[in-house]
Coordinates of C-alpha atoms in Angstrom, one line a residue:
M272 CA 0.0 0.0 0.0
K273 CA 2.8 2.4 0.8
V274 CA 4.5 1.7 -2.5
K275 CA 1.2 2.4 -4.4
F276 CA 0.6 5.6 -2.4
L277 CA 4.2 6.7 -3.1
N278 CA 3.8 6.0 -6.8
R279 CA 0.5 8.0 -7.0
F280 CA 2.2 10.9 -5.1
L281 CA 5.1 10.9 -7.5
L282 CA 2.8 10.8 -10.5
L283 CA 0.7 13.7 -9.1
F284 CA 3.9 15.6 -8.3
F285 CA 5.2 15.0 -11.8
A286 CA 1.9 16.2 -13.4
V287 CA 1.8 19.4 -11.3
S288 CA 5.5 20.0 -12.2
L289 CA 4.7 19.8 -15.9
V290 CA 1.8 22.3 -15.5
F291 CA 4.1 24.8 -13.7
Q292 CA 6.9 24.3 -16.2
A293 CA 4.5 24.9 -19.1
D294 CA 3.2 28.1 -17.4
A295 CA 6.7 29.2 -16.7
Q296 CA 7.6 28.8 -20.4
Q297 CA 4.6 30.8 -21.4
N298 CA 5.6 33.5 -19.0
T299 CA 9.0 33.7 -20.5
T300 CA 7.8 33.7 -24.1
F301 CA 5.0 36.3 -23.7
Q302 CA 6.1 39.9 -23.3
E303 CA 3.7 42.5 -21.9
P304 CA 3.3 45.6 -24.0
A305 CA 5.8 48.2 -22.9
L306 CA 7.5 51.3 -24.3
S307 CA 10.9 50.8 -25.7
T308 CA 11.9 54.2 -24.3
P309 CA 10.4 55.6 -21.0
D310 CA 9.8 59.0 -22.5
S311 CA 7.9 57.8 -25.5
W312 CA 4.1 58.2 -26.0
S313 CA 1.6 56.0 -27.8
L314 CA -1.2 56.3 -30.3
I315 CA -3.5 53.3 -30.5
L316 CA -5.0 52.4 -33.9
L317 CA -8.2 50.4 -34.0
P318 CA -9.3 48.7 -37.2
D319 CA -12.9 48.6 -38.7
P320 CA -15.2 47.6 -35.8
Q321 CA -18.2 46.6 -37.9
T322 CA -18.1 42.8 -37.4
Y323 CA -17.7 43.3 -33.6
V324 CA -21.1 45.1 -33.5
K325 CA -23.1 43.4 -36.2
F326 CA -23.4 40.4 -33.9
D327 CA -24.5 40.9 -30.3
Y328 CA -22.3 38.1 -29.1
N329 CA -19.2 39.8 -30.6
Q330 CA -19.8 43.2 -29.0
P331 CA -17.9 42.4 -25.8
L332 CA -14.8 41.9 -27.9
L333 CA -14.8 45.6 -28.9
E334 CA -15.4 46.5 -25.3
L335 CA -12.4 44.4 -24.4
L336 CA -10.3 46.5 -26.7
T337 CA -11.4 49.8 -25.3
A338 CA -11.1 48.5 -21.7
W339 CA -7.6 47.3 -22.5
I340 CA -6.6 50.8 -23.8
V341 CA -7.7 52.4 -20.5
R342 CA -5.9 49.7 -18.5
Y343 CA -2.6 50.4 -20.4
Q344 CA -3.1 54.1 -20.7
E345 CA -0.4 54.9 -18.1
K346 CA 2.0 52.1 -18.9
L347 CA 2.1 53.0 -22.6
N348 CA 1.5 56.7 -22.1
I349 CA -1.5 56.5 -24.5
Q350 CA -2.3 60.0 -25.7
M351 CA -4.7 59.4 -28.6
V352 CA -6.9 56.7 -30.2
L353 CA -7.8 56.5 -33.9
C354 CA -10.2 54.2 -35.6
T355 CA -10.4 53.6 -39.4
G356 CA -14.2 53.6 -39.7
D357 CA -17.1 51.3 -40.5
M358 CA -18.3 51.8 -37.0
V359 CA -21.3 49.6 -37.9
E360 CA -22.1 47.0 -40.5
Q361 CA -25.4 48.7 -41.6
N362 CA -26.1 52.4 -41.1
D363 CA -29.9 52.3 -41.3
F364 CA -31.4 48.9 -41.7
P365 CA -34.0 47.6 -39.3
N366 CA -34.4 44.0 -40.3
P367 CA -31.2 41.9 -40.1
D368 CA -31.4 38.3 -41.5
G369 CA -30.0 36.8 -38.3
I370 CA -27.2 35.0 -40.2
A371 CA -24.9 37.7 -41.7
V372 CA -26.1 40.2 -39.1
N373 CA -28.2 39.7 -36.0
Q374 CA -28.5 43.3 -34.7
P375 CA -30.6 46.1 -36.3
S376 CA -28.7 49.2 -37.2
K377 CA -29.8 51.1 -34.0
S378 CA -28.4 48.4 -31.8
Q379 CA -25.1 48.3 -33.9
W380 CA -24.7 52.1 -33.4
E381 CA -25.5 51.8 -29.7
S382 CA -23.0 48.9 -29.3
S383 CA -20.2 50.9 -31.0
A384 CA -20.9 54.1 -29.0
N385 CA -21.1 52.2 -25.8
A386 CA -17.7 50.5 -26.4
F387 CA -16.1 53.9 -26.9
C388 CA -17.8 55.2 -23.7
R389 CA -15.0 53.5 -21.8
L390 CA -12.6 56.2 -23.3
D391 CA -14.9 59.2 -22.7
G392 CA -13.2 61.6 -20.3
K393 CA -10.1 59.5 -20.2
I394 CA -8.4 59.5 -23.7
P395 CA -9.3 61.6 -26.8
Y396 CA -10.2 59.7 -29.9
V397 CA -11.0 60.4 -33.6
L398 CA -13.1 58.0 -35.6
A399 CA -13.5 57.9 -39.4
T400 CA -16.6 56.9 -41.2
G401 CA -16.6 54.0 -43.7
N402 CA -18.9 52.9 -46.5
H403 CA -21.0 50.9 -44.0
D404 CA -21.7 54.0 -42.0
Y405 CA -23.7 55.5 -44.9
G406 CA -26.9 54.7 -46.7
Y407 CA -28.9 51.6 -45.7
K408 CA -26.5 48.7 -45.8
S409 CA -23.4 50.2 -47.5
A410 CA -23.1 53.7 -49.0
E411 CA -26.2 53.7 -51.2
N412 CA -26.3 57.4 -50.3
R413 CA -24.4 59.9 -48.1
Q414 CA -26.8 59.9 -45.1
T415 CA -25.2 58.7 -41.9
N416 CA -26.2 58.3 -38.2
Y417 CA -22.6 59.0 -37.1
D418 CA -23.2 62.4 -35.6
R419 CA -26.2 61.1 -33.6
Y420 CA -24.3 58.5 -31.8
F421 CA -20.9 60.3 -31.7
P422 CA -21.9 63.9 -31.0
V423 CA -19.4 66.6 -30.4
D424 CA -19.8 66.5 -26.6
K425 CA -19.6 62.7 -26.2
N426 CA -16.0 62.8 -25.2
P427 CA -15.0 66.1 -23.7
L428 CA -11.3 65.4 -24.3
S429 CA -11.9 65.0 -28.1
Q430 CA -14.1 68.1 -28.1
K431 CA -11.2 70.1 -26.4
L432 CA -9.0 69.3 -29.4
L433 CA -11.5 70.0 -32.1
R434 CA -10.5 72.9 -34.3
D435 CA -12.2 72.9 -37.8
V436 CA -15.5 71.4 -38.8
G437 CA -16.6 70.7 -42.4
V438 CA -20.1 69.9 -43.6
D439 CA -22.0 66.8 -44.6
V440 CA -24.0 66.3 -47.8
N441 CA -26.9 68.3 -46.3
N442 CA -24.5 71.2 -45.8
K443 CA -24.7 70.8 -42.0
P444 CA -21.6 70.9 -39.8
S445 CA -20.5 67.3 -39.2
L446 CA -17.6 65.6 -37.4
T447 CA -17.3 63.3 -40.4
N448 CA -15.1 66.0 -41.7
A449 CA -13.0 67.8 -39.0
T450 CA -9.6 68.6 -37.6
Y451 CA -8.2 68.0 -34.1
E452 CA -5.1 69.7 -32.9
F453 CA -2.8 67.7 -30.6
I454 CA 0.5 68.7 -29.0
T455 CA 2.6 65.8 -27.9
P456 CA 4.4 65.4 -24.5
H457 CA 7.5 66.3 -26.5
G458 CA 6.0 69.6 -27.8
K459 CA 5.4 68.5 -31.4
K460 CA 2.3 69.8 -33.0
F461 CA 0.0 67.4 -34.8
L462 CA -3.2 68.1 -36.7
I463 CA -5.5 65.1 -37.3
L464 CA -7.6 65.5 -40.3
V465 CA -10.6 63.1 -40.6
L466 CA -12.6 62.8 -43.8
E467 CA -15.8 61.1 -44.9
F468 CA -15.8 57.9 -46.9
A469 CA -14.8 58.6 -50.5
P470 CA -14.8 62.4 -49.9
R471 CA -16.5 64.7 -52.3
D472 CA -14.5 67.3 -54.3
E473 CA -15.8 70.2 -52.1
I474 CA -14.6 68.3 -49.0
L475 CA -11.1 67.8 -50.5
E476 CA -11.0 71.5 -51.4
W477 CA -12.1 72.4 -47.8
A478 CA -9.5 70.0 -46.4
K479 CA -6.7 71.4 -48.6
N480 CA -7.5 75.0 -47.7
T481 CA -7.8 74.1 -44.0
V482 CA -4.5 72.4 -43.5
G483 CA -2.9 75.0 -45.7
Q484 CA -3.6 77.8 -43.3
E485 CA -0.6 79.6 -42.0
K486 CA -1.5 78.7 -38.4
Y487 CA -0.9 75.0 -39.3
A488 CA 2.3 75.5 -41.3
G489 CA 4.4 74.0 -38.5
H490 CA 2.1 71.1 -37.8
T491 CA 2.5 67.5 -38.9
V492 CA -0.9 66.5 -40.4
I493 CA -2.2 63.0 -40.2
L494 CA -5.0 62.2 -42.6
L495 CA -7.5 59.6 -41.3
T496 CA -9.9 58.3 -43.9
H497 CA -11.5 54.9 -44.5
S498 CA -10.7 53.8 -48.1
Y499 CA -7.3 54.7 -49.5
L500 CA -4.9 51.8 -50.3
N501 CA -5.5 48.2 -51.6
A502 CA -3.6 45.1 -50.5
N503 CA -1.0 45.6 -53.3
N504 CA 0.0 48.9 -51.7
E505 CA -1.6 50.9 -54.5
H506 CA -3.9 53.9 -54.3
I507 CA -7.4 52.7 -54.9
E508 CA -8.6 53.9 -58.3
K509 CA -12.3 53.0 -58.2
E510 CA -15.0 51.2 -56.3
G511 CA -18.5 50.2 -57.2
Y512 CA -20.5 52.4 -54.9
T513 CA -23.3 54.6 -56.2
L514 CA -22.4 57.7 -54.2
P515 CA -22.4 61.0 -56.1
G516 CA -18.9 62.4 -56.7
P517 CA -16.7 59.9 -54.8
N518 CA -12.9 60.3 -54.6
Y519 CA -11.0 57.1 -53.7
G520 CA -7.3 56.8 -52.8
A521 CA -5.8 57.8 -56.1
A522 CA -7.9 60.9 -56.3
V523 CA -7.4 61.8 -52.7
W524 CA -3.6 61.6 -53.2
Q525 CA -3.7 63.7 -56.4
K526 CA -6.2 66.3 -55.2
L527 CA -5.3 66.7 -51.5
V528 CA -2.3 64.8 -50.1
Q529 CA 0.3 65.4 -52.8
P530 CA -0.3 69.1 -53.2
S531 CA -0.3 69.7 -49.4
K532 CA 3.0 70.5 -47.8
N533 CA 2.2 69.2 -44.3
I534 CA 0.2 66.0 -44.7
L535 CA 3.0 63.6 -43.8
M536 CA 1.0 60.5 -42.8
V537 CA -2.2 58.8 -44.1
I538 CA -4.0 56.1 -42.1
S539 CA -6.9 54.0 -43.5
G540 CA -8.7 50.7 -43.2
H541 CA -11.5 49.1 -45.3
I542 CA -9.7 46.2 -47.1
G543 CA -9.6 42.6 -46.2
A544 CA -10.1 38.9 -47.1
P545 CA -11.2 36.0 -44.8
N546 CA -8.5 34.9 -42.5
D547 CA -5.6 36.5 -44.4
P548 CA -3.7 39.2 -42.4
K549 CA -1.8 40.5 -45.4
A550 CA -5.1 41.2 -47.3
H551 CA -6.0 43.6 -44.5
L552 CA -2.7 45.6 -44.7
A553 CA -0.9 48.0 -47.0
F554 CA 2.0 50.5 -46.8
R555 CA 3.7 52.9 -49.1
T556 CA 5.8 56.1 -49.1
D557 CA 5.5 58.9 -51.7
V558 CA 6.9 62.4 -52.0
N559 CA 4.6 65.4 -51.9
S560 CA 4.8 68.7 -53.7
A561 CA 7.2 70.1 -51.1
G562 CA 9.6 67.2 -51.5
R563 CA 8.6 65.7 -48.1
K564 CA 7.9 62.0 -47.6
V565 CA 4.4 60.9 -46.9
Q566 CA 4.0 57.6 -45.0
Q567 CA 0.7 55.9 -45.9
M568 CA -0.5 52.9 -43.8
T569 CA -3.6 50.8 -44.1
F570 CA -4.6 48.5 -41.2
N571 CA -7.7 46.4 -40.8
A572 CA -8.6 43.0 -39.2
Q573 CA -12.4 42.6 -39.6
A574 CA -12.3 39.3 -41.5
L575 CA -9.8 37.6 -39.3
G576 CA -11.0 35.2 -36.7
G577 CA -13.6 33.4 -38.9
G578 CA -14.1 35.5 -42.0
W579 CA -16.7 38.1 -42.7
N580 CA -19.1 36.5 -40.2
G581 CA -16.4 35.6 -37.6
N582 CA -15.5 37.1 -34.3
G583 CA -14.7 40.6 -35.7
G584 CA -11.0 40.6 -36.0
D585 CA -9.3 38.5 -33.2
G586 CA -8.9 41.6 -31.2
W587 CA -6.0 43.0 -33.2
L588 CA -4.9 46.6 -32.8
R589 CA -1.8 48.6 -33.5
I590 CA 0.4 50.3 -31.0
L591 CA 2.3 53.3 -32.5
E592 CA 5.1 54.4 -30.2
F593 CA 6.3 57.9 -30.9
L594 CA 9.9 58.3 -29.6
P595 CA 11.3 61.5 -28.0
D596 CA 13.2 62.4 -31.2
N597 CA 9.8 63.6 -32.7
K598 CA 10.3 61.6 -35.9
T599 CA 10.6 57.9 -35.1
I600 CA 7.4 55.7 -34.8
K601 CA 7.7 52.1 -33.8
V602 CA 4.7 50.1 -35.1
K603 CA 3.6 46.9 -33.3
T604 CA 0.5 44.7 -33.9
F605 CA -1.1 43.2 -30.8
S606 CA -4.2 41.4 -29.7
P607 CA -5.6 42.0 -26.2
L608 CA -8.0 39.1 -26.9
F609 CA -5.2 36.6 -27.2
A610 CA -3.2 38.2 -24.4
V611 CA -6.0 38.0 -21.8
S612 CA -5.6 34.3 -21.3
P613 CA -2.4 32.3 -20.5
T614 CA -3.8 29.6 -22.9
T615 CA -3.5 32.0 -25.9
R616 CA -1.2 34.8 -25.0
Q617 CA 1.7 33.3 -27.0
Y618 CA -0.3 34.3 -30.1
A619 CA -0.8 37.9 -28.9
W620 CA 2.0 39.5 -31.1
R621 CA 2.3 39.5 -34.8
T622 CA 5.9 40.0 -35.7
E623 CA 6.2 39.6 -39.5
P624 CA 8.0 42.6 -41.1
Y625 CA 4.6 44.0 -42.3
D626 CA 3.3 43.9 -38.8
E627 CA 6.2 45.2 -36.8
F628 CA 8.3 48.0 -38.4
T629 CA 9.6 51.6 -37.9
I630 CA 8.4 54.7 -39.6
I631 CA 10.5 57.9 -39.9
L632 CA 8.4 61.0 -40.2
D633 CA 9.8 63.7 -42.5
E634 CA 10.6 67.0 -40.8

C-alpha cells in the first residue's frame, strides 16, 4: 500500500510540475506591451469595428479592446486613439437576417458608441466613417447616423482638441469632416484631419484650404480616412459604390495629399479577405509637392477570426510608439483578446515585417 501511495504521489507531483513548467515557459515567451523608451508616448490604432457590433455576441470583444486601452493608458503613455471607420455594418437597416447580421442598425450604433464610452473623459479619440456608416447597408447614399451616436460632446477630451468642422452632404456641420489639434508630450504639434468615406470634391478642397492655413504651417498633419490603399500597396482607383462624386485613394492623393506641404501621414482601413492578415494591410511612401515623404498605412482586421461573419478581427490593434526624437514611430501589432488568457497569449503579437516596423516622419 505504501508503494502504491508513493507512486501515486510521484505521478501527481510530476503532473503538477509539468503544469508549472508549461506556465513558466509561457511567462518567459510572452512579453507584456511596454514602451521601448520611457519618455515615448503611444497612439492606438483600432481597425474597422463593424463585425464586432453586427453580432450581439461579438460586441464584448470591442469593449475588451477599449477597456484594454484604458488599462494600459499609463503604462504605454497613450495620448490618442484613432479608428479607421465602418463603425457599424449597416447604417440604417431595421431587419437583419440573423445570419450575416443579427442586430438592427440602431443596436449596432449603440454597441459601437457604448464601447467607446470607456474612453470618454479619459483618452481623446478620432473616428473615421466608412462605407457601411452611410446609406442603408453600404453607401447607397451619403446619409449617416454617425453624428447622432458620436456627438461633439460625447468625449470632452476630443471636443477640447476640435479645431475645424466641415459639412456633410446636407451642408450641415459634421464631425465626419473635421480637424483635431494635438500637442505631444515632446511639444510636437499634430493636426489630425478626418474625412468622410470617398470624400467629395468640395470636401477635399475644404481640407486642402484648412490644412494649408498659416497657423498649421508648422504642424504635422495625419489624414485619417476609410478607403485609400489596396492590399497591393496601390492607391485605390475606383470602387463600385453609387455615391455621387466619390474620390477614392488615387484621387485623394492627387487632389489633397500630394499638393499639401504638411500632410505627412495617411491612415486608413477598409480592405480585407477571410483569415488573411496581409489582405488587410498596406503601406507605401510617396513624396509630396514640397519634397517631403508621406507615410501611408492601411490597417484592418475585420475578416480575421472566422471570415466576414467571424468574431470581428481576433482583437488586433496597432500600437504606434512615438519616440522622443519627434520623428521615429515604432509600429507593433497586438491582440488583447489573445493576451487576456495564459492559454492563448503566445499568439498575442504578430511579428512579421509587415506587422512590426519603424516609420521615420519627414521633418
